[in-house]
Amino acid sequence: MRQMKADIVIIGAGSAGLCAAYQAASAGADVLVADENKLPGGQLFKQIHKFFGSEEHRAGVRGYRIGEQLLEQVEHSGARVLLDSLVYGVFPSEGQTAPPPMGLIHQGRNYALEAKKIIIAAGARENYLPFPGSTLPGVMGAGAAQTLVNLHRVLPGRRVLMVGSGNVGLIVSYQLLQAGAEVAAVLEAAPRIGGYGVHAAKLRRAGVPILVSHTITRAIGENEVQEVEIAALGEQGAVIPDSKQTIAADTVCLAVGLSPMTELAWMCGCRFAYIPAFGGHVPLHSEDMETTVNGVYVAGDITGVEEASTAMEEGNLAGIAAARSLGFLSDAEAARKKHEVLERLEKLRSGSFGQLRRESKTEQLAAMCAYLEEAANGA
Ligand SMILES: Cc1cc2nc3c(=O)[nH]c(=O)nc-3n(C[C@H](O)[C@H](O)[C@H](O)COP(=O)(O)OP(=O)(O)OC[C@H]3O[C@@H](n4cnc5c(N)ncnc54)[C@H](O)[C@@H]3O)c2cc1C
């Protein structure tokens, strides 16, 4: 079998992976980033809206521009970015102390991939919602619609029903409007809107109804979606029978949450915690983003779904820590850089919007401390 080696292998060239690559390669490490896509950037190149926050988090800059800036930095840092490159497995053996070898399909060829450190930055996947008619053509994830519109310039349909009012549902609805589609309504099963008020307000100003305590009960059509049936939900979340109504739509977009892509971390043997606010099971990690498996780091949505700015900062942390552990950064230099990143992360997780994420991250770090304590006592 063909072989590839690097000091640090990063799985995923999204916000987190690119920042990790930049930090580690600019410190002097031989870095290889593998991404299964044909284009780097992960979710960033779909994000045509301007980012929020402060100047240091590139507020006011559109997501795809941030992606271009990151790519430029990574190119100058000397990291190798392999596209069309799927890491399909990680294969630990008993008693192994180094990070396990990986299996890579690069442009159709199989390789054994070895690294002194691994950073898994595989992102998140969209959740699905089953309902009668949900397999009809025209029903898709909101992220898929976003890819069609913002990357391929193709409208998924003319009249869209969006299910889910988190930020993804709200932002993608607005982007569909901008692309020329009609958004029949945004449905939200909870009694309140999930995403930021500023995104909801833009939709309302454009005349899009946002129906809280509502769900889709059926997609109707012979060979594709032609109509949808929606209904109001009562206090216990049950459908109120006489509230059902049918509306015309040829596309249903599901924006019903994201789940971290944790398969490779499970294969490595990492310990996990179940944190609903982060999208489910997430790998335990230290402040340096190192998991319970020596030399295996995680960063970005795989550690808990947040947003692109936090993914970038976690990538920075993982890249700095991996480079330090291999001697490419002095302890003092790494500590200085880490301190700056942690300060920025703290700001991102502050305020009322960041509170739940801050609490969830604290819970995740506390579970890691408990694990380390348990391991030390057992040793
Ligand atoms: C559909 C969707 C829409 C979103 N919209 C917004 C938004 O509007 N604003 C916002 O702030 N945040 C948004 N987010 C969240 C935001 O994109 C993320 O927080 C951030 O981009 C995560 O960065 P990441 O690097 O962790 O993952 P990603 O950007 O998803 O990158 C992960 C990369 O890993 C690659 N990969 C995965 N597994 C493998 C493997 N086994 N081998 C090789 N490559 C692999 C993928 O191809 C992908 O390129 C969205 C997320 C999703 C899924």
Tab-separated table of C-alpha atoms and ligand atoms in Angstrom:
chain	number	residue	atom	x	y	z
A	1	MET	CA	0.000	0.000	0.000
A	2	ARG	CA	1.245	3.535	-0.750
A	3	GLN	CA	2.301	5.575	2.279
A	4	MET	CA	2.116	9.235	3.293
A	5	LYS	CA	3.606	10.799	6.395
A	6	ALA	CA	3.573	14.175	8.138
A	7	ASP	CA	4.379	15.587	11.564
A	8	ILE	CA	0.757	16.652	11.937
A	9	VAL	CA	-2.201	15.384	9.924
A	10	ILE	CA	-5.333	17.510	10.039
A	11	ILE	CA	-8.598	15.910	8.959
A	12	GLY	CA	-10.893	18.567	7.491
A	13	ALA	CA	-10.048	21.841	5.732
A	14	GLY	CA	-12.907	23.887	7.214
A	15	SER	CA	-12.574	26.892	9.527
A	16	ALA	CA	-11.018	24.824	12.320
A	17	GLY	CA	-8.700	22.690	10.191
A	18	LEU	CA	-7.320	25.636	8.217
A	19	CYS	CA	-6.562	27.659	11.360
A	20	ALA	CA	-4.881	24.636	12.967
A	21	ALA	CA	-2.808	24.136	9.795
A	22	TYR	CA	-1.742	27.758	9.703
A	23	GLN	CA	-0.627	27.774	13.343
A	24	ALA	CA	1.299	24.496	13.172
A	25	ALA	CA	2.897	24.983	9.739
A	26	SER	CA	3.962	28.564	10.409
A	27	ALA	CA	5.710	27.279	13.549
A	28	GLY	CA	7.717	24.952	11.280
A	29	ALA	CA	5.862	21.622	11.461
A	30	ASP	CA	5.336	19.471	8.372
A	31	VAL	CA	1.534	19.656	8.124
A	32	LEU	CA	-0.805	17.722	5.850
A	33	VAL	CA	-4.494	18.645	5.672
A	34	ALA	CA	-6.865	16.117	4.067
A	35	ASP	CA	-10.380	17.055	2.970
A	36	GLU	CA	-12.837	14.845	1.141
A	37	ASN	CA	-14.243	17.793	-0.791
A	38	LYS	CA	-12.868	19.088	-4.080
A	39	LEU	CA	-12.786	22.618	-2.613
A	40	PRO	CA	-11.270	23.645	0.732
A	41	GLY	CA	-13.063	25.815	3.309
A	42	GLY	CA	-15.769	23.492	4.649
A	43	GLN	CA	-18.909	25.475	5.404
A	44	LEU	CA	-17.235	28.879	5.030
A	45	PHE	CA	-17.622	29.245	1.280
A	46	LYS	CA	-21.389	28.868	1.585
A	47	GLN	CA	-21.591	31.731	4.042
A	48	ILE	CA	-22.250	34.821	1.945
A	49	HIS	CA	-23.522	36.825	4.938
A	50	LYS	CA	-21.419	39.172	7.034
A	51	PHE	CA	-20.061	37.884	10.357
A	52	PHE	CA	-21.028	39.427	13.702
A	53	GLY	CA	-18.896	40.215	16.721
A	54	SER	CA	-15.789	42.296	16.991
A	55	GLU	CA	-13.112	43.352	14.521
A	56	GLU	CA	-10.748	40.626	15.764
A	57	HIS	CA	-13.381	38.105	14.635
A	58	ARG	CA	-13.658	39.778	11.260
A	59	ALA	CA	-17.106	41.232	11.980
A	60	GLY	CA	-18.652	42.746	8.862
A	61	VAL	CA	-16.647	40.426	6.581
A	62	ARG	CA	-18.542	37.812	4.571
A	63	GLY	CA	-17.845	34.151	5.393
A	64	TYR	CA	-16.418	33.252	1.974
A	65	ARG	CA	-14.011	36.195	2.140
A	66	ILE	CA	-12.789	34.897	5.512
A	67	GLY	CA	-12.328	31.523	3.811
A	68	GLU	CA	-10.214	33.143	1.067
A	69	GLN	CA	-8.074	34.940	3.659
A	70	LEU	CA	-7.536	31.716	5.601
A	71	LEU	CA	-6.559	29.797	2.477
A	72	GLU	CA	-4.034	32.445	1.534
A	73	GLN	CA	-2.486	32.261	5.022
A	74	VAL	CA	-2.335	28.467	4.868
A	75	GLU	CA	-0.703	28.519	1.416
A	76	HIS	CA	2.035	30.847	2.696
A	77	SER	CA	2.563	28.730	5.817
A	78	GLY	CA	3.745	25.773	3.729
A	79	ALA	CA	1.044	23.294	4.838
A	80	ARG	CA	0.025	20.752	2.193
A	81	VAL	CA	-3.730	20.681	1.526
A	82	LEU	CA	-4.897	17.468	-0.166
A	83	LEU	CA	-8.389	17.684	-1.649
A	84	ASP	CA	-10.607	14.829	-2.814
A	85	SER	CA	-8.974	13.011	0.104
A	86	LEU	CA	-11.166	11.040	2.470
A	87	VAL	CA	-9.764	9.734	5.744
A	88	TYR	CA	-11.983	6.658	5.949
A	89	GLY	CA	-10.658	5.135	9.140
A	90	VAL	CA	-8.256	5.241	12.057
A	91	PHE	CA	-6.768	1.942	13.172
A	92	PRO	CA	-5.433	1.823	16.738
A	93	SER	CA	-3.682	-1.276	17.988
A	94	GLU	CA	-3.509	-2.487	21.586
A	95	GLY	CA	-0.863	-0.858	23.751
A	96	GLN	CA	-0.058	1.737	21.096
A	97	THR	CA	1.159	5.045	22.525
A	98	ALA	CA	1.524	7.077	19.309
A	99	PRO	CA	-1.526	8.312	17.333
A	100	PRO	CA	-2.931	5.431	15.264
A	101	PRO	CA	-2.339	5.068	11.514
A	102	MET	CA	-5.112	6.226	9.191
A	103	GLY	CA	-6.560	5.008	5.912
A	104	LEU	CA	-6.799	7.653	3.181
A	105	ILE	CA	-8.391	7.587	-0.255
A	106	HIS	CA	-6.658	10.351	-2.180
A	107	GLN	CA	-7.987	10.953	-5.695
A	108	GLY	CA	-9.197	7.363	-5.916
A	109	ARG	CA	-6.036	5.716	-4.511
A	110	ASN	CA	-5.617	4.058	-1.134
A	111	TYR	CA	-2.851	5.242	1.201
A	112	ALA	CA	-1.662	4.435	4.726
A	113	LEU	CA	-1.283	7.791	6.455
A	114	GLU	CA	0.921	8.264	9.507
A	115	ALA	CA	1.425	11.255	11.777
A	116	LYS	CA	3.047	12.157	15.078
A	117	LYS	CA	-0.090	14.158	15.940
A	118	ILE	CA	-3.595	14.085	14.500
A	119	ILE	CA	-6.100	16.955	14.601
A	120	ILE	CA	-9.652	15.889	13.749
A	121	ALA	CA	-11.651	18.860	12.447
A	122	ALA	CA	-14.374	16.979	10.575
A	123	GLY	CA	-17.241	19.407	11.307
A	124	ALA	CA	-20.914	18.502	11.699
A	125	ARG	CA	-23.697	16.961	9.654
A	126	GLU	CA	-27.323	18.022	9.298
A	127	ASN	CA	-30.035	16.167	11.185
A	128	TYR	CA	-32.947	14.629	9.300
A	129	LEU	CA	-36.662	14.639	10.090
A	130	PRO	CA	-38.805	11.702	8.923
A	131	PHE	CA	-42.452	12.371	7.999
A	132	PRO	CA	-44.820	11.011	5.325
A	133	GLY	CA	-43.462	12.154	1.959
A	134	SER	CA	-40.030	13.035	3.377
A	135	THR	CA	-38.291	10.896	0.720
A	136	LEU	CA	-39.894	12.798	-2.184
A	137	PRO	CA	-37.513	14.757	-4.419
A	138	GLY	CA	-37.655	18.349	-3.215
A	139	VAL	CA	-37.089	17.542	0.467
A	140	MET	CA	-33.503	18.374	1.448
A	141	GLY	CA	-31.286	19.701	4.205
A	142	ALA	CA	-31.066	23.490	4.462
A	143	GLY	CA	-27.289	23.118	4.096
A	144	ALA	CA	-27.798	21.311	0.783
A	145	ALA	CA	-30.014	24.169	-0.437
A	146	GLN	CA	-27.337	26.629	0.733
A	147	THR	CA	-24.692	24.720	-1.247
A	148	LEU	CA	-26.886	24.700	-4.372
A	149	VAL	CA	-27.621	28.422	-4.189
A	150	ASN	CA	-24.380	29.919	-2.903
A	151	LEU	CA	-21.802	27.598	-4.474
A	152	HIS	CA	-23.466	26.256	-7.607
A	153	ARG	CA	-25.857	29.177	-8.303
A	154	VAL	CA	-28.796	26.809	-8.739
A	155	LEU	CA	-32.192	27.399	-7.129
A	156	PRO	CA	-33.438	24.203	-5.462
A	157	GLY	CA	-37.052	25.218	-6.183
A	158	ARG	CA	-39.383	28.176	-6.608
A	159	ARG	CA	-41.427	28.087	-3.406
A	160	VAL	CA	-39.752	26.793	-0.261
A	161	LEU	CA	-40.987	25.733	3.153
A	162	MET	CA	-38.232	25.981	5.777
A	163	VAL	CA	-38.536	23.697	8.802
A	164	GLY	CA	-36.528	25.059	11.737
A	165	SER	CA	-35.846	28.611	12.880
A	166	GLY	CA	-32.308	28.280	14.255
A	167	ASN	CA	-29.638	30.414	12.632
A	168	VAL	CA	-29.151	27.961	9.769
A	169	GLY	CA	-32.911	27.984	8.955
A	170	LEU	CA	-33.178	31.766	9.176
A	171	ILE	CA	-29.990	32.558	7.256
A	172	VAL	CA	-30.646	30.029	4.486
A	173	SER	CA	-34.252	31.306	4.123
A	174	TYR	CA	-32.957	34.818	3.580
A	175	GLN	CA	-30.322	33.608	1.120
A	176	LEU	CA	-33.024	31.731	-0.826
A	177	LEU	CA	-35.028	34.969	-1.031
A	178	GLN	CA	-31.956	36.826	-2.249
A	179	ALA	CA	-31.465	34.157	-4.912
A	180	GLY	CA	-35.025	34.683	-6.197
A	181	ALA	CA	-37.025	31.929	-4.486
A	182	GLU	CA	-40.198	32.531	-2.535
A	183	VAL	CA	-40.200	31.343	1.078
A	184	ALA	CA	-43.747	30.244	1.940
A	185	ALA	CA	-43.049	30.107	5.682
A	186	VAL	CA	-40.511	29.148	8.325
A	187	LEU	CA	-41.862	26.613	10.821
A	188	GLU	CA	-40.596	26.194	14.363
A	189	ALA	CA	-41.790	23.383	16.643
A	190	ALA	CA	-40.699	25.220	19.803
A	191	PRO	CA	-42.818	28.113	21.117
A	192	ARG	CA	-40.066	30.604	20.244
A	193	ILE	CA	-37.637	31.342	17.417
A	194	GLY	CA	-34.303	29.553	17.861
A	195	GLY	CA	-31.898	31.857	16.002
A	196	TYR	CA	-30.790	35.466	16.412
A	197	GLY	CA	-33.524	38.130	16.337
A	198	VAL	CA	-31.649	40.126	13.711
A	199	HIS	CA	-31.953	37.277	11.172
A	200	ALA	CA	-35.647	36.728	12.008
A	201	ALA	CA	-36.358	40.464	11.648
A	202	LYS	CA	-34.893	40.513	8.120
A	203	LEU	CA	-37.237	37.710	7.081
A	204	ARG	CA	-40.263	39.339	8.668
A	205	ARG	CA	-39.492	42.604	6.894
A	206	ALA	CA	-39.466	40.631	3.651
A	207	GLY	CA	-42.957	39.334	4.484
A	208	VAL	CA	-42.022	35.746	5.377
A	209	PRO	CA	-44.251	34.313	8.133
A	210	ILE	CA	-42.391	32.554	10.961
A	211	LEU	CA	-44.838	30.155	12.584
A	212	VAL	CA	-43.752	29.006	16.048
A	213	SER	CA	-45.333	25.886	17.639
A	214	HIS	CA	-45.824	24.513	14.118
A	215	THR	CA	-44.469	21.502	12.253
A	216	ILE	CA	-44.675	19.759	8.895
A	217	THR	CA	-46.934	16.698	8.940
A	218	ARG	CA	-46.728	15.621	5.285
A	219	ALA	CA	-45.128	16.409	1.945
A	220	ILE	CA	-47.592	15.751	-0.853
A	221	GLY	CA	-46.859	14.978	-4.501
A	222	GLU	CA	-46.717	12.228	-7.103
A	223	ASN	CA	-43.063	12.285	-8.156
A	224	GLU	CA	-41.900	15.416	-6.344
A	225	VAL	CA	-43.114	17.829	-3.681
A	226	GLN	CA	-46.155	19.813	-4.830
A	227	GLU	CA	-47.772	20.756	-1.530
A	228	VAL	CA	-47.054	20.460	2.165
A	229	GLU	CA	-49.328	19.872	5.089
A	230	ILE	CA	-48.478	21.772	8.258
A	231	ALA	CA	-50.067	21.835	11.707
A	232	ALA	CA	-49.946	23.687	14.997
A	233	LEU	CA	-48.529	21.946	18.085
A	234	GLY	CA	-50.150	21.953	21.503
A	235	GLU	CA	-48.440	22.384	24.845
A	236	GLN	CA	-47.123	18.805	24.985
A	237	GLY	CA	-45.848	19.033	21.400
A	238	ALA	CA	-48.760	17.003	19.988
A	239	VAL	CA	-50.353	17.994	16.674
A	240	ILE	CA	-53.629	19.893	17.110
A	241	PRO	CA	-55.795	17.914	14.613
A	242	ASP	CA	-58.092	20.650	13.330
A	243	SER	CA	-55.157	23.031	12.831
A	244	LYS	CA	-53.886	21.174	9.745
A	245	GLN	CA	-53.625	23.215	6.562
A	246	THR	CA	-52.115	22.616	3.128
A	247	ILE	CA	-49.855	25.134	1.452
A	248	ALA	CA	-48.237	25.175	-1.979
A	249	ALA	CA	-44.477	24.497	-2.026
A	250	ASP	CA	-42.117	22.576	-4.308
A	251	THR	CA	-39.221	22.413	-1.842
A	252	VAL	CA	-38.936	21.549	1.840
A	253	CYS	CA	-35.690	22.511	3.594
A	254	LEU	CA	-34.890	20.853	6.910
A	255	ALA	CA	-32.896	22.941	9.366
A	256	VAL	CA	-33.479	20.789	12.423
A	257	GLY	CA	-30.070	20.823	14.034
A	258	LEU	CA	-26.546	19.628	13.409
A	259	SER	CA	-24.670	16.673	14.901
A	260	PRO	CA	-20.891	16.559	15.351
A	261	MET	CA	-19.103	14.185	12.908
A	262	THR	CA	-17.441	12.102	15.583
A	263	GLU	CA	-16.881	8.726	13.882
A	264	LEU	CA	-13.094	9.058	13.600
A	265	ALA	CA	-12.783	10.133	17.242
A	266	TRP	CA	-14.826	7.072	18.283
A	267	MET	CA	-12.511	4.879	16.166
A	268	CYS	CA	-9.481	6.397	17.922
A	269	GLY	CA	-10.972	5.284	21.254
A	270	CYS	CA	-11.615	8.814	22.595
A	271	ARG	CA	-13.873	9.221	25.632
A	272	PHE	CA	-17.136	11.134	25.068
A	273	ALA	CA	-19.696	13.135	27.023
A	274	TYR	CA	-23.344	13.612	26.042
A	275	ILE	CA	-24.056	17.346	25.862
A	276	PRO	CA	-27.387	18.099	24.114
A	277	ALA	CA	-26.616	21.793	23.568
A	278	PHE	CA	-23.529	20.756	21.565
A	279	GLY	CA	-25.496	18.396	19.309
A	280	GLY	CA	-25.094	15.092	21.198
A	281	HIS	CA	-22.002	13.006	21.983
A	282	VAL	CA	-18.827	15.073	21.900
A	283	PRO	CA	-15.233	14.005	22.550
A	284	LEU	CA	-13.684	15.068	25.843
A	285	HIS	CA	-10.707	17.354	25.406
A	286	SER	CA	-8.314	19.516	27.404
A	287	GLU	CA	-7.957	23.291	27.106
A	288	ASP	CA	-5.310	22.459	24.453
A	289	MET	CA	-7.974	20.480	22.525
A	290	GLU	CA	-6.156	17.160	23.143
A	291	THR	CA	-8.525	14.225	23.582
A	292	THR	CA	-8.186	11.315	26.007
A	293	VAL	CA	-6.033	9.598	23.341
A	294	ASN	CA	-2.473	10.829	23.484
A	295	GLY	CA	-1.558	12.957	20.439
A	296	VAL	CA	-5.103	13.123	19.038
A	297	TYR	CA	-6.668	16.599	19.053
A	298	VAL	CA	-10.110	17.854	18.015
A	299	ALA	CA	-11.318	21.313	16.946
A	300	GLY	CA	-14.451	22.995	15.613
A	301	ASP	CA	-17.943	21.533	15.256
A	302	ILE	CA	-16.766	17.993	16.097
A	303	THR	CA	-16.213	19.195	19.679
A	304	GLY	CA	-19.740	20.647	19.855
A	305	VAL	CA	-21.651	22.668	17.274
A	306	GLU	CA	-21.050	26.390	17.765
A	307	GLU	CA	-20.151	28.788	14.963
A	308	ALA	CA	-17.386	29.469	12.493
A	309	SER	CA	-15.563	32.007	14.714
A	310	THR	CA	-15.283	29.576	17.644
A	311	ALA	CA	-14.241	26.778	15.263
A	312	MET	CA	-11.389	28.965	14.021
A	313	GLU	CA	-10.191	29.721	17.540
A	314	GLU	CA	-10.339	26.057	18.569
A	315	GLY	CA	-8.324	25.259	15.439
A	316	ASN	CA	-5.766	27.852	16.521
A	317	LEU	CA	-5.548	26.224	19.965
A	318	ALA	CA	-5.100	22.713	18.561
A	319	GLY	CA	-2.470	23.843	16.042
A	320	ILE	CA	-0.471	25.727	18.677
A	321	ALA	CA	-0.615	22.818	21.150
A	322	ALA	CA	0.329	20.157	18.580
A	323	ALA	CA	3.262	22.285	17.348
A	324	ARG	CA	4.431	22.891	20.923
A	325	SER	CA	4.278	19.224	21.829
A	326	LEU	CA	6.613	18.436	18.898
A	327	GLY	CA	9.041	21.185	19.926
A	328	PHE	CA	8.247	23.631	17.105
A	329	LEU	CA	7.191	26.289	19.628
A	330	SER	CA	8.814	27.033	22.969
A	331	ASP	CA	6.594	26.635	26.035
A	332	ALA	CA	6.662	30.414	26.560
A	333	GLU	CA	5.731	31.231	22.958
A	334	ALA	CA	2.944	28.641	22.944
A	335	ALA	CA	1.609	29.932	26.278
A	336	ARG	CA	1.526	33.506	24.946
A	337	LYS	CA	-0.322	32.512	21.777
A	338	LYS	CA	-2.727	30.269	23.687
A	339	HIS	CA	-3.533	33.054	26.135
A	340	GLU	CA	-4.485	35.392	23.256
A	341	VAL	CA	-6.738	32.759	21.689
A	342	LEU	CA	-8.428	31.916	25.002
A	343	GLU	CA	-9.199	35.592	25.564
A	344	ARG	CA	-10.864	35.823	22.164
A	345	LEU	CA	-12.789	32.576	22.761
A	346	GLU	CA	-14.023	33.885	26.092
A	347	LYS	CA	-15.461	36.935	24.349
A	348	LEU	CA	-17.205	34.712	21.787
A	349	ARG	CA	-18.803	32.672	24.555
A	350	SER	CA	-19.840	35.674	26.635
A	351	GLY	CA	-23.148	37.526	26.866
A	352	SER	CA	-26.600	36.010	26.867
A	353	PHE	CA	-26.146	34.331	23.425
A	354	GLY	CA	-22.922	32.659	24.514
A	355	GLN	CA	-24.091	31.569	27.951
A	356	LEU	CA	-25.345	28.100	27.026
A	357	ARG	CA	-22.243	27.404	24.952
A	358	ARG	CA	-19.995	28.631	27.773
A	359	GLU	CA	-21.767	26.378	30.267
A	360	SER	CA	-21.601	23.408	27.885
A	361	LYS	CA	-17.878	23.925	27.260
A	362	THR	CA	-17.275	24.147	31.011
A	363	GLU	CA	-19.166	20.859	31.444
A	364	GLN	CA	-17.067	19.221	28.713
A	365	LEU	CA	-13.775	20.424	30.243
A	366	ALA	CA	-14.911	19.327	33.722
A	367	ALA	CA	-15.673	15.829	32.373
A	368	MET	CA	-12.133	15.746	30.956
A	369	CYS	CA	-10.668	16.749	34.350
A	370	ALA	CA	-12.715	14.008	36.045
A	371	TYR	CA	-11.442	11.484	33.491
A	372	LEU	CA	-7.809	12.532	34.036
A	373	GLU	CA	-8.239	12.308	37.801
A	374	GLU	CA	-9.804	8.867	37.494
A	375	ALA	CA	-6.954	7.745	35.204
A	376	ALA	CA	-4.324	9.100	37.630
A	377	ASN	CA	-5.948	7.330	40.608
A	378	GLY	CA	-6.211	4.087	38.660
A	379	ALA	CA	-2.569	4.213	37.592
B	1	LIG	C1	-25.167	23.375	6.882
B	1	LIG	C2	-24.433	24.268	7.838
B	1	LIG	C3	-24.642	25.648	7.800
B	1	LIG	C4	-23.995	26.485	8.708
B	1	LIG	N1	-24.206	27.836	8.650
B	1	LIG	C5	-23.510	28.649	9.481
B	1	LIG	C6	-23.624	30.055	9.404
B	1	LIG	O1	-24.367	30.536	8.582
B	1	LIG	N2	-22.855	30.844	10.258
B	1	LIG	C7	-21.990	30.286	11.179
B	1	LIG	O2	-21.276	30.999	11.914
B	1	LIG	N3	-21.902	28.959	11.265
B	1	LIG	C8	-22.621	28.132	10.453
B	1	LIG	N4	-22.493	26.780	10.549
B	1	LIG	C9	-21.640	26.293	11.568
B	1	LIG	C10	-20.239	26.643	11.105
B	1	LIG	O3	-20.133	26.419	9.739
B	1	LIG	C11	-19.309	25.871	11.829
B	1	LIG	O4	-19.351	26.154	13.202
B	1	LIG	C12	-17.882	25.987	11.321
B	1	LIG	O5	-17.773	26.247	9.962
B	1	LIG	C13	-17.308	24.663	11.630
B	1	LIG	O6	-16.048	24.587	11.108
B	1	LIG	P1	-15.380	23.189	11.101
B	1	LIG	O7	-14.020	23.419	10.531
B	1	LIG	O8	-15.494	22.541	12.414
B	1	LIG	O9	-16.259	22.296	10.095
B	1	LIG	P2	-16.579	22.454	8.560
B	1	LIG	O10	-16.504	23.827	8.070
B	1	LIG	O11	-17.838	21.703	8.327
B	1	LIG	O12	-15.359	21.636	7.888
B	1	LIG	C14	-15.195	20.263	8.079
B	1	LIG	C15	-14.475	19.715	6.870
B	1	LIG	O13	-14.070	18.387	7.162
B	1	LIG	C16	-14.173	17.612	5.993
B	1	LIG	N5	-14.253	16.211	6.412
B	1	LIG	C17	-15.140	15.653	7.260
B	1	LIG	N6	-14.870	14.350	7.465
B	1	LIG	C18	-13.770	14.079	6.691
B	1	LIG	C19	-12.991	12.899	6.464
B	1	LIG	N7	-13.299	11.745	7.079
B	1	LIG	N8	-11.941	12.977	5.620
B	1	LIG	C20	-11.639	14.136	5.009
B	1	LIG	N9	-12.334	15.286	5.186
B	1	LIG	C21	-13.375	15.245	6.023
B	1	LIG	C22	-15.441	18.152	5.333
B	1	LIG	O14	-15.423	17.882	3.952
B	1	LIG	C23	-15.349	19.640	5.634
B	1	LIG	O15	-14.716	20.348	4.582
B	1	LIG	C24	-23.109	25.928	9.665
B	1	LIG	C25	-22.874	24.550	9.686
B	1	LIG	C26	-23.514	23.716	8.773
B	1	LIG	C27	-23.232	22.214	8.805
